[in-house]
XYZ file of C-alpha atoms in Angstrom:
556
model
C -10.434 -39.087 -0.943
C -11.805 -38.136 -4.106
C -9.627 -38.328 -7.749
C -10.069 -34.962 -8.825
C -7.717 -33.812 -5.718
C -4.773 -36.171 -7.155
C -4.824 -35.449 -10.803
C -2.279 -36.881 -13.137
C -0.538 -33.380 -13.747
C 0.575 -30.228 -11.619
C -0.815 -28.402 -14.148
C -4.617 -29.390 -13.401
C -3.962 -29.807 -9.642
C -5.071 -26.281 -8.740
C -8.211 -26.441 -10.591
C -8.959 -29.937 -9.344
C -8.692 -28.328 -5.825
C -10.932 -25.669 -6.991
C -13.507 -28.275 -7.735
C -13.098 -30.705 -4.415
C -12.756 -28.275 -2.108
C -14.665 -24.810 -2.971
C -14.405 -22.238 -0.240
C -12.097 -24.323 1.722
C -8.642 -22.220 3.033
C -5.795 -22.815 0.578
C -3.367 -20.687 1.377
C -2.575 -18.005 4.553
C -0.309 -14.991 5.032
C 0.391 -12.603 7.784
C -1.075 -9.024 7.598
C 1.178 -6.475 9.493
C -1.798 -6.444 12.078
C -1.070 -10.024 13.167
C -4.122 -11.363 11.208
C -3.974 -14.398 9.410
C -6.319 -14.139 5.985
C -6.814 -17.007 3.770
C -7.450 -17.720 -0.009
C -9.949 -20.518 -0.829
C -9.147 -22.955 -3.212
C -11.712 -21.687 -5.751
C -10.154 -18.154 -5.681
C -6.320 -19.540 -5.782
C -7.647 -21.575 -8.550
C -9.008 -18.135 -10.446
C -6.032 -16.371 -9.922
C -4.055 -18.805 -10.969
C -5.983 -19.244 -14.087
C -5.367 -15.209 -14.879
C -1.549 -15.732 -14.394
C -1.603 -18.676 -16.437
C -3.476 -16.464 -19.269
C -0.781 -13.740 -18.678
C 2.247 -15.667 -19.032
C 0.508 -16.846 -22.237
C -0.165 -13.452 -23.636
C 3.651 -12.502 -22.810
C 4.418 -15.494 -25.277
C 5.155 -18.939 -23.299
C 5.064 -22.104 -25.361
C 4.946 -25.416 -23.966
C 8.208 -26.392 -22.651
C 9.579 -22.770 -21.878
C 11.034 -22.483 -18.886
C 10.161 -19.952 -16.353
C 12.224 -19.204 -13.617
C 10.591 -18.137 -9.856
C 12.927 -15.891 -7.772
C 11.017 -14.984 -4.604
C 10.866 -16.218 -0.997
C 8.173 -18.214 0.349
C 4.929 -16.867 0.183
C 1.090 -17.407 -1.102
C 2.195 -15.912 -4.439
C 5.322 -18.017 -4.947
C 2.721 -21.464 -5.581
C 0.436 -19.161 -7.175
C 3.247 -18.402 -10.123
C 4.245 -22.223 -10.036
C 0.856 -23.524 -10.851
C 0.400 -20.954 -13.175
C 3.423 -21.945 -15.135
C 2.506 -25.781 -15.018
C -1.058 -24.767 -16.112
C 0.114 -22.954 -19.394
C 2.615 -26.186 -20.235
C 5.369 -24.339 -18.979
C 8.137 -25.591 -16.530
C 9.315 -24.593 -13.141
C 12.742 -23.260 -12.785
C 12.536 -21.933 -8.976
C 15.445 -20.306 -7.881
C 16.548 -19.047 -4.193
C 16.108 -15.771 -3.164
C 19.345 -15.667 -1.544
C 21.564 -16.767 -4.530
C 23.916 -14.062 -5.243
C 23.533 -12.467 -9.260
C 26.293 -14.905 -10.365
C 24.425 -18.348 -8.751
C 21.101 -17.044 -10.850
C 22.854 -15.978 -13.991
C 24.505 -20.076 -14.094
C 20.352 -20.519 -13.530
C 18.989 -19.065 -15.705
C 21.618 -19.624 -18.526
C 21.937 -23.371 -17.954
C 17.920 -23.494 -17.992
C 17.434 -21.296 -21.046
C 14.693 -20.035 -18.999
C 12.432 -17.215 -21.332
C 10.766 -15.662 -17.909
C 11.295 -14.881 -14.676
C 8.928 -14.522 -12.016
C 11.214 -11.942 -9.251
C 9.796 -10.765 -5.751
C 10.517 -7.503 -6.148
C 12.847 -4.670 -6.869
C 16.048 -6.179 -5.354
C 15.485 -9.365 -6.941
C 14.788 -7.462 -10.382
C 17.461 -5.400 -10.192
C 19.902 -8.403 -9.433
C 18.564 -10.534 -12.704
C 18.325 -7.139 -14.929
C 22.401 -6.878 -13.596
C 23.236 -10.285 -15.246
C 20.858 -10.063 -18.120
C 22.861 -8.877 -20.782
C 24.309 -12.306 -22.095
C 20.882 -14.291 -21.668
C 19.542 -14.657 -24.951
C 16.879 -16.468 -24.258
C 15.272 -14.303 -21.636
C 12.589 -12.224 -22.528
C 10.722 -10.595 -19.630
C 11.295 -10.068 -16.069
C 8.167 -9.369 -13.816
C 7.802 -8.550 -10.456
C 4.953 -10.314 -7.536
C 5.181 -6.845 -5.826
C 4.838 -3.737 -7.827
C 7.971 -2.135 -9.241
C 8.508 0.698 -11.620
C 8.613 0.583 -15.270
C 7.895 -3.737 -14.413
C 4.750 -6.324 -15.451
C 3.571 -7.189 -11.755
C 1.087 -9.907 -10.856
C -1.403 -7.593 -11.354
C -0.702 -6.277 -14.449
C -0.296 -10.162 -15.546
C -3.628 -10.845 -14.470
C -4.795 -8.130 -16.187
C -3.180 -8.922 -19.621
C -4.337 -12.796 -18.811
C -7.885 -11.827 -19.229
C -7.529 -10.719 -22.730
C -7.014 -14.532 -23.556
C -9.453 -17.167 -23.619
C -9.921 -19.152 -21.448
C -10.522 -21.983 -23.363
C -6.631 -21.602 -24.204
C -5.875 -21.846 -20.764
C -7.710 -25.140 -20.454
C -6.379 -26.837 -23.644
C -2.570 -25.868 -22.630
C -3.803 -27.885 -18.898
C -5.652 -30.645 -20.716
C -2.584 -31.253 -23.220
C 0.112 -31.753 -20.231
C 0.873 -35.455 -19.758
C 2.001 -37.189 -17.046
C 5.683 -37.441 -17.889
C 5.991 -34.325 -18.894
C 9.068 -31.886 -17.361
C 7.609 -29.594 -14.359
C 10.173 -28.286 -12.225
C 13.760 -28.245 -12.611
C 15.364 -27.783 -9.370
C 19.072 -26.551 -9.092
C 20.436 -28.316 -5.760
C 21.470 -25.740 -3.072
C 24.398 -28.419 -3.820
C 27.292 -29.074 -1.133
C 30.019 -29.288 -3.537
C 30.353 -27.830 -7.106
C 27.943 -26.240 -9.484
C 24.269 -26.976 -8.637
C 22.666 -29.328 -11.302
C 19.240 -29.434 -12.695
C 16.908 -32.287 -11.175
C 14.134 -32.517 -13.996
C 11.275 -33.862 -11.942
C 8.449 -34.883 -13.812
C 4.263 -34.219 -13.429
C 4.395 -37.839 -12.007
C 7.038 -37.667 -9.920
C 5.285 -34.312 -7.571
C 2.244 -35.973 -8.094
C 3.364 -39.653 -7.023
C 4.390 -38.209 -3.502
C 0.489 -36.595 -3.310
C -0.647 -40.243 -3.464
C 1.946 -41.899 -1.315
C 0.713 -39.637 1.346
C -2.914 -39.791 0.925
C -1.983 -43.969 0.721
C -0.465 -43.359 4.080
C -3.420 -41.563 5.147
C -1.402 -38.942 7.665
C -2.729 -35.316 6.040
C -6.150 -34.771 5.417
C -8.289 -32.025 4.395
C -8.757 -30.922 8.003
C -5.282 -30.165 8.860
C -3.486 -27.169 8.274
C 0.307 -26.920 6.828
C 3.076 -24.135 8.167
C 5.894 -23.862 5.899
C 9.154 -21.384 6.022
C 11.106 -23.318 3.851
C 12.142 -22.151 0.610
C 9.787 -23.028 -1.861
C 12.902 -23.410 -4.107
C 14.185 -26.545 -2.575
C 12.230 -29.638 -3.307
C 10.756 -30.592 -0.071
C 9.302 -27.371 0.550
C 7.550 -27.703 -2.762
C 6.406 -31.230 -2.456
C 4.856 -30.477 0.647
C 2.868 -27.186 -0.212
C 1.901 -29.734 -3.079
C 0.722 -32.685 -1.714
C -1.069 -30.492 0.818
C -2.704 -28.410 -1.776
C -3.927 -32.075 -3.196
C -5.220 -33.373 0.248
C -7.261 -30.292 1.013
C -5.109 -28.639 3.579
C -4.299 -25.221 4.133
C -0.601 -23.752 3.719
C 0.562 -20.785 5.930
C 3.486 -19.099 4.767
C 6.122 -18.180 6.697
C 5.759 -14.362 7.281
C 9.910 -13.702 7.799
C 13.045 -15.930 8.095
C 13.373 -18.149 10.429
C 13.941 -16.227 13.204
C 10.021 -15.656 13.020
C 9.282 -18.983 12.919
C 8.087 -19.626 16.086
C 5.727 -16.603 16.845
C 4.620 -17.552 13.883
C 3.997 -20.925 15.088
C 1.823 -19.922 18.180
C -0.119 -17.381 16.197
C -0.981 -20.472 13.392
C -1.237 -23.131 15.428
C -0.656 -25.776 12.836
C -1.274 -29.488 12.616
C 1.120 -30.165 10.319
C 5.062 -28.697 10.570
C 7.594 -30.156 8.006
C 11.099 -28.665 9.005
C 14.432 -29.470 9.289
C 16.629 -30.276 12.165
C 18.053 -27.699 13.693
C 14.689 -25.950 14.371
C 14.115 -28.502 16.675
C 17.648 -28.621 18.259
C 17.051 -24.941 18.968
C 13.891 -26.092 21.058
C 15.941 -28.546 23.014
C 18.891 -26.767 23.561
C 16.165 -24.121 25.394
C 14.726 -26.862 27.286
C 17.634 -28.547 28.228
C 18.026 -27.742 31.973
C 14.513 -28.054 32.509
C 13.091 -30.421 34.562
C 10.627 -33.121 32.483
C 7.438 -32.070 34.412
C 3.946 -31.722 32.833
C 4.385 -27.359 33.139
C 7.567 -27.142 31.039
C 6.049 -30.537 28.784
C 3.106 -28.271 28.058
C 5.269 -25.285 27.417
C 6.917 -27.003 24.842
C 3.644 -28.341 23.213
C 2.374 -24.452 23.165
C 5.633 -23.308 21.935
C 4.197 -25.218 18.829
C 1.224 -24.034 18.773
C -0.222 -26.358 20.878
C -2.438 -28.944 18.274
C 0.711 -30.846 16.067
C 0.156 -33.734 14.841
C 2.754 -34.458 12.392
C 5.892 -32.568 12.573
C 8.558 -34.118 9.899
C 12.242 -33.837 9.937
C 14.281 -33.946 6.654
C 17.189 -32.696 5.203
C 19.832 -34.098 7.816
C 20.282 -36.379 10.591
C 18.146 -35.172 13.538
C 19.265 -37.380 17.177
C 17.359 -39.830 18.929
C 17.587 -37.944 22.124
C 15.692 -34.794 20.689
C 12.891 -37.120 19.029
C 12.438 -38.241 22.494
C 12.242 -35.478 24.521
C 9.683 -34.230 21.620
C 7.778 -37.377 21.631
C 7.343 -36.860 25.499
C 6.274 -33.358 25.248
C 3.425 -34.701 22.935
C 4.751 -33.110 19.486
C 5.350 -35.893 17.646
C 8.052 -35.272 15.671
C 9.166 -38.325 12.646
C 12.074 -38.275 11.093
C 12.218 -38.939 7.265
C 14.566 -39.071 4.277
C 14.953 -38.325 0.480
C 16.688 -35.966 -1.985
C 16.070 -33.673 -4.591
C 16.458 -36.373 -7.029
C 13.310 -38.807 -5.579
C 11.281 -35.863 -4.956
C 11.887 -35.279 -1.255
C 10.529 -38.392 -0.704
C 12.105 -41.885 0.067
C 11.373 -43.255 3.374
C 9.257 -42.061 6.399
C 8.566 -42.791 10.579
C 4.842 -42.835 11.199
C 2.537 -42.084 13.877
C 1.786 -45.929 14.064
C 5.181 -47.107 12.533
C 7.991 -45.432 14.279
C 11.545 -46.750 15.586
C 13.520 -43.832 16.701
C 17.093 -43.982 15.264
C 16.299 -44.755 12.293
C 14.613 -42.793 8.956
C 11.545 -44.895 8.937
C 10.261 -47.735 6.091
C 10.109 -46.794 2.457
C 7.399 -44.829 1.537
C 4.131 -46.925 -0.784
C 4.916 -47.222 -3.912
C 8.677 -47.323 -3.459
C 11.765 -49.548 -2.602
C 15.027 -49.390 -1.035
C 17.862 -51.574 -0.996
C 21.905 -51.440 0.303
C 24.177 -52.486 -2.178
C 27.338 -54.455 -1.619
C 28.963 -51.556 -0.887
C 26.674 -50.225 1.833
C 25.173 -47.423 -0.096
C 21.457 -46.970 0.067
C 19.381 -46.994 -3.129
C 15.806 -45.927 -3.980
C 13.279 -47.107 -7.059
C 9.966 -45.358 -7.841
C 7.500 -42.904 -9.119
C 9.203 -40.320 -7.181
C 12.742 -40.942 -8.258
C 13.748 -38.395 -11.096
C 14.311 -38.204 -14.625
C 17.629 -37.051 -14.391
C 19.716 -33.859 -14.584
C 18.993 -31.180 -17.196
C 21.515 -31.614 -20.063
C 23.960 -33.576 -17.976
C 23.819 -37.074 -19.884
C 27.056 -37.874 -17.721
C 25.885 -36.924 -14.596
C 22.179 -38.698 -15.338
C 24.389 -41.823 -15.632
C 26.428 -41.873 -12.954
C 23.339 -41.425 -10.896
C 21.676 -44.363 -11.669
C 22.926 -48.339 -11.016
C 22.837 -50.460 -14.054
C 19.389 -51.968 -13.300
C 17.655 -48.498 -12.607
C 18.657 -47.677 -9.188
C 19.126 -44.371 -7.771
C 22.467 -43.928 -6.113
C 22.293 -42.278 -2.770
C 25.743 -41.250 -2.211
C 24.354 -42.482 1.680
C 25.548 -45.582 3.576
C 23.126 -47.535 5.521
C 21.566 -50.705 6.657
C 18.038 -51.947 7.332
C 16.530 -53.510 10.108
C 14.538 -56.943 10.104
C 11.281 -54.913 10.032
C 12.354 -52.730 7.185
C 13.486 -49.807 9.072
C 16.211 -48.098 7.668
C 19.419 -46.573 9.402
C 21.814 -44.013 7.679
C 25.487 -44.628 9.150
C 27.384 -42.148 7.229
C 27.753 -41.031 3.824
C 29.764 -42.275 0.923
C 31.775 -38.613 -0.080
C 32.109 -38.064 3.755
C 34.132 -40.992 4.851
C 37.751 -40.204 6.746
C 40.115 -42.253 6.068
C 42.624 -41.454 8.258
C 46.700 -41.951 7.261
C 46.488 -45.050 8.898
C 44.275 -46.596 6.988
C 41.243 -46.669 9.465
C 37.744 -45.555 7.985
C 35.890 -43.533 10.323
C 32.193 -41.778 9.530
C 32.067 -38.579 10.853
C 28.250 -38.099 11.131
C 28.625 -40.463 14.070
C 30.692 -37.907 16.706
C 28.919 -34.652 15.177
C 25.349 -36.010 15.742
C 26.665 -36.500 19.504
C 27.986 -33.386 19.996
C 25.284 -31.352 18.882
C 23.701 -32.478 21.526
C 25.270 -30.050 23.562
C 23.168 -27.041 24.302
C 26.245 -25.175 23.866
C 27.375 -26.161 20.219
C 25.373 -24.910 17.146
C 27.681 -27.201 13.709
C 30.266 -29.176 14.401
C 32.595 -30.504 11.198
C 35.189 -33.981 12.065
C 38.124 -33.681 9.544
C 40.861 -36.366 9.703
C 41.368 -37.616 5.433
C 44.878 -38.752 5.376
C 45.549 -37.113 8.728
C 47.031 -39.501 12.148
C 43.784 -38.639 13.897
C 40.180 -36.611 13.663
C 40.259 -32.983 14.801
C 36.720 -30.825 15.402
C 36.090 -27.092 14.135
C 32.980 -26.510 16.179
C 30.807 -23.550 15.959
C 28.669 -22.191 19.146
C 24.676 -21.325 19.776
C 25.103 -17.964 20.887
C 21.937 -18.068 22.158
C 22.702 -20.448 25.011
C 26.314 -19.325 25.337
C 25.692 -15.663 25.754
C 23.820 -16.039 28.745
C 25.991 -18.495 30.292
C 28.830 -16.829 29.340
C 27.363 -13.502 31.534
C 26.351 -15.430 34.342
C 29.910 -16.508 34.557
C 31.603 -13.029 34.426
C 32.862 -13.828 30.689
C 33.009 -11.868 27.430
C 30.398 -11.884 25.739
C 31.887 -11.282 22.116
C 32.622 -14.295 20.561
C 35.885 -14.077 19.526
C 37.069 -13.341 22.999
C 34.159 -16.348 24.145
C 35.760 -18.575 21.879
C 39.329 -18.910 22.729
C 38.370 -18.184 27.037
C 40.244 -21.233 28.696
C 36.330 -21.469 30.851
C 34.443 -22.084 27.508
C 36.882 -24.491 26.399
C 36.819 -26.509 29.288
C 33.156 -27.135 29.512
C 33.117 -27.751 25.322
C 36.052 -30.452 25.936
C 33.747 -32.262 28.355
C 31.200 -32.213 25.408
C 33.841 -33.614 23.264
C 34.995 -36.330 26.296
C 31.221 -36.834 26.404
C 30.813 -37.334 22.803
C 34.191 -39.722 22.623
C 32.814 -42.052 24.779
C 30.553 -43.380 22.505
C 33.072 -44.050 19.905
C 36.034 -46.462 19.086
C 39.152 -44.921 20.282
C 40.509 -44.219 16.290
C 37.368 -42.538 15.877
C 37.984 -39.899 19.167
C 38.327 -36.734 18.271
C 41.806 -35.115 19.756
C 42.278 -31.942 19.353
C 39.527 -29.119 18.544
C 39.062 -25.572 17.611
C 36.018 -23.082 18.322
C 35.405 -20.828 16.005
C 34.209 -17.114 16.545
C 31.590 -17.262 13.912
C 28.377 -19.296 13.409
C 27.850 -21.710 9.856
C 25.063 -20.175 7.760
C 23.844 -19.966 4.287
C 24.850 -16.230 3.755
C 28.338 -16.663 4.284
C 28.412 -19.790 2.581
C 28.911 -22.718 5.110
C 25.531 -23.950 4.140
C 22.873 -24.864 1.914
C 19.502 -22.964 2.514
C 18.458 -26.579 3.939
C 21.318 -25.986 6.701
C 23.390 -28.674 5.453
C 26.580 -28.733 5.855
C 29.132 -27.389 3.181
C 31.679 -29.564 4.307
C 34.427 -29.015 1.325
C 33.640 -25.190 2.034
C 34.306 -25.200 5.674
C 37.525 -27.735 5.215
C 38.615 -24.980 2.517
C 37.871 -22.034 4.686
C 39.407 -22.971 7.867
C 42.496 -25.056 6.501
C 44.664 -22.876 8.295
C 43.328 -23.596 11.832
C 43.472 -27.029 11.152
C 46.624 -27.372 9.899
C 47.335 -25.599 13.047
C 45.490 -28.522 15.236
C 47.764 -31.143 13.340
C 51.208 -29.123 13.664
C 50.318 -29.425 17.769
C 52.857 -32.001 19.167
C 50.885 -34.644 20.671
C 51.654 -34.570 24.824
């Protein structure tokens, strides 16, 4: 692998792509025709020279921050690099935050531009603009009246010289601020992770150590560029030579656009598999439906990652068997996305691999996983009191996680830290335990446990209308979900989920009681993160009624 492909800086990555890799794909997008056309590395590298230029001429200094308010797509990296190129840093925000979420954004990042998709996403910063001082201009990727597009940047990036450009590159070192990323956060505010040149760059050359991506593979990513992961991936492909397709809709397109890509490489979260299984589920295990599953994919995968949240051992499996290798892994927005990782030649299923090279992990007395390394961050942006609390006294990164690891350095999350139940009886119960199980049921889409200072755990549990619906008309049932919900038929089968689920469990840990719900979890309304984690403090706020109503059930 040569140097130039893992430079020092994010700022000179795109260049020293340009140079290692020439006419080599970069980057992919879908046409309306179903074509696929790509962008070599030498042209992303010239346009992202021009934008670099543009943001110059518009006035960014070193050190300004720039926000990015777009979904996923060619031109979202494009921006980024740009920004890191001119000594500028990366404030990326989510395209679904409402005008309140990017006001706290863009205020709490004193960010000078931002970088919005297009006239929605204008028109929701311009609407919140009035206070922010410190913002200057708002452009557009797609054209919009009386608004600077990428175009127009371009153009007005040509008028400088290059040799600017270069300088501003040349002059960025190492530990130098590039991206502050809010967290999609399950609780509270979201805070600034300042990750630094070294820290996006450290998890390039972890994974070209590891040797799993090479400049032969191709990369399919839908998620949002905003969140860490998604970045660190499009980045440390970019810096191994492999092509990123970009997700061409939400994630209901995801896997059309799967087949039509045909990927080797699929970082994703959890649930996008679970979705798979729950399809396969009554399926017999025979080579047909195996191979279905494989084309389903595209049909050539060769690394598919799960991160974010706990993924079960059962679904690994059945993936495993149907020859897409899926490997679980683990970090956070404050090491980068990266932490630990399974491997093609290094997995134990059950567990989120061995720490990545280059990094360490250790359980404290307490049981909490922590991480050191180069990909562990700097800290939060102005938030001396938060930085702290983050760290141990010898330069640990708190996890918030609890977890063990194996004699051979495999590591296991059991629960984590915020999470635990502690019931009125004094009994400590993780709840991550019975809702891993009973997702497993092709039936339930999110289950929450809640039991703090309660006699017992109760279950709000949330159903995949996609496998209920046609169950539910094969049956002779409603089909409407609040009439699904609460049908004595649906309830039955879902408590021998819950019986199923039990079973595995201590008896203080058994759920008792539970309550369906008429309405799906998502990001939109709030449940949660754009990462599909769970908003548990949201849902428990939310729904308090029906489980007060659980508890005030006398107890047959």
């Amino acid at each position: 692998m040569a140097d130039a492909t893992t430079p020092k800086t994010l700022s000179a990555l795109p260049f020293a792509c340009s140079e290692a890799f020439g006419e080599a794909p970069a980057q992919a997008s879908r046409r309306a025709d179903g074509t696929w056309p790509t962008v070599s590395f030498r042209e992303m590298g010239t346009v992202v020279d021009e934008l670099a230029r543009g943001l110059i001429a518009l006035g960014m200094v070193p050190g300004d921050r720039v926000a990015v308010l777009a979904d996923t797509r060619p031109e979202w990296m494009q921006v980024a690099y740009a920004i890191a190129a001119g000594g500028g840093i990366i404030v990326p925000i989510y395209a679904t935050n409402s005008p309140e979420e990017c006001h706290w954004v863009l205020e709490d990042s004193g960010a000078r531009i931002v970088v919005c998709e297009d006239a929605a996403q204008v028109a929701k910063v311009r609407g919140v603009a009035d206070d922010l001082d410190a913002l200057t201009h708002v452009l557009a990727i797609d054209p919009v009246p009386d608004e600077i597009d990428l175009a127009g940047l371009r153009s007005r990036g040509r008028q400088v010289p290059a040799t600017e450009r270069a300088a501003r590159t040349d002059a960025v070192d190492a530990g130098d601020v590039a991206v502050i990323i809010y967290t999609s956060g399950t609780t509270g505010r979201p805070k600034g992770c300042v990750l630094t040149h070294d820290n996006l760059m450290s998890c390039a050359r972890q994974t070209a150590e590891l040797g799993i991506v090479t400049s032969e593979d191709s990369t399919y990513l839908f998620l949002p560029l905003a969140h860490v992961y998604a970045q660190t991936q499009n980045v440390t492909a970019h810096a191994l030579g492999s092509c990123v397709s970009y997700a061409s809709a939400g994630p209901a397109q995801v896997m059309q656009d799967l087949a039509e890509v045909r990927p080797t490489c699929f970082p994703s979260v959890p649930r996008i598999y679970e979705k798979v299984h729950a399809a396969f589920a009554g399926a017999p295990r025979t080579d047909a439906v195996l191979a279905r599953v494989r084309g389903a994919f595209g049909g050539r995968i060769r690394v598919a990652i799960s991160g974010a949240a706990p993924i079960a051992g059962e679904v690994l499996e059945f993936f495993h068997a149907a020859g897409v290798p899926v490997y679980e892994g683990y970090g956070l927005s404050e090491s980068t996305a990266f932490g630990t990782v399974n491997l093609p030649d290094a997995t134990r299923l059950g567990t989120i691999g061995r720490p990545m090279p280059f990094g360490e992990v250790r359980v404290a007395d307490d049981g909490e996983l922590q991480l050191r390394g180069p990909h562990v961050f700097a800290g939060y942006w102005r938030n001396p009191e938060a930085t702290a609390a983050s760290f141990t006294d010898d330069g640990w990164l708190r996890t918030g996680d609890i977890g063990e690891i194996d004699a051979d350095g495999y590591v296991r999350i059991t629960g984590r830290i915020k999470d635990i139940i502690i019931t009125s009886g004094g009994k400590n119960i993780a709840p991550a335990v019975f809702e891993n199980e009973l997702r497993q049921s092709p039936f339930v889409s999110h289950v929450v446990m809640h039991g703090d200072r309660r006699p017992y755990p109760v279950a709000l549990i949330t159903l995949d209308q996609d496998q209920v619906g046609p169950w539910a008309r094969e049956e002779g049932l409603p089909d409407d979900p609040a009439g699904l919900s609460e049908h004595p038929r649906l309830l039955e089968r879902i408590q021998a989920d819950v019986d199923a689920a039990n079973a595995h469990l201590a008896r203080v840990e058994q759920v008792k009681r539970f309550a369906v719900l008429p309405t799906d979890f998502s990001p939109e309304t709030g449940e949660l993160t754009v990462t599909l984690k769970l908003r548990r403090s949201v849902v428990e706020s939310r729904y308090a009624h029906v489980l007060d109503a659980l508890y005030a059930t006398t107890d047959s």
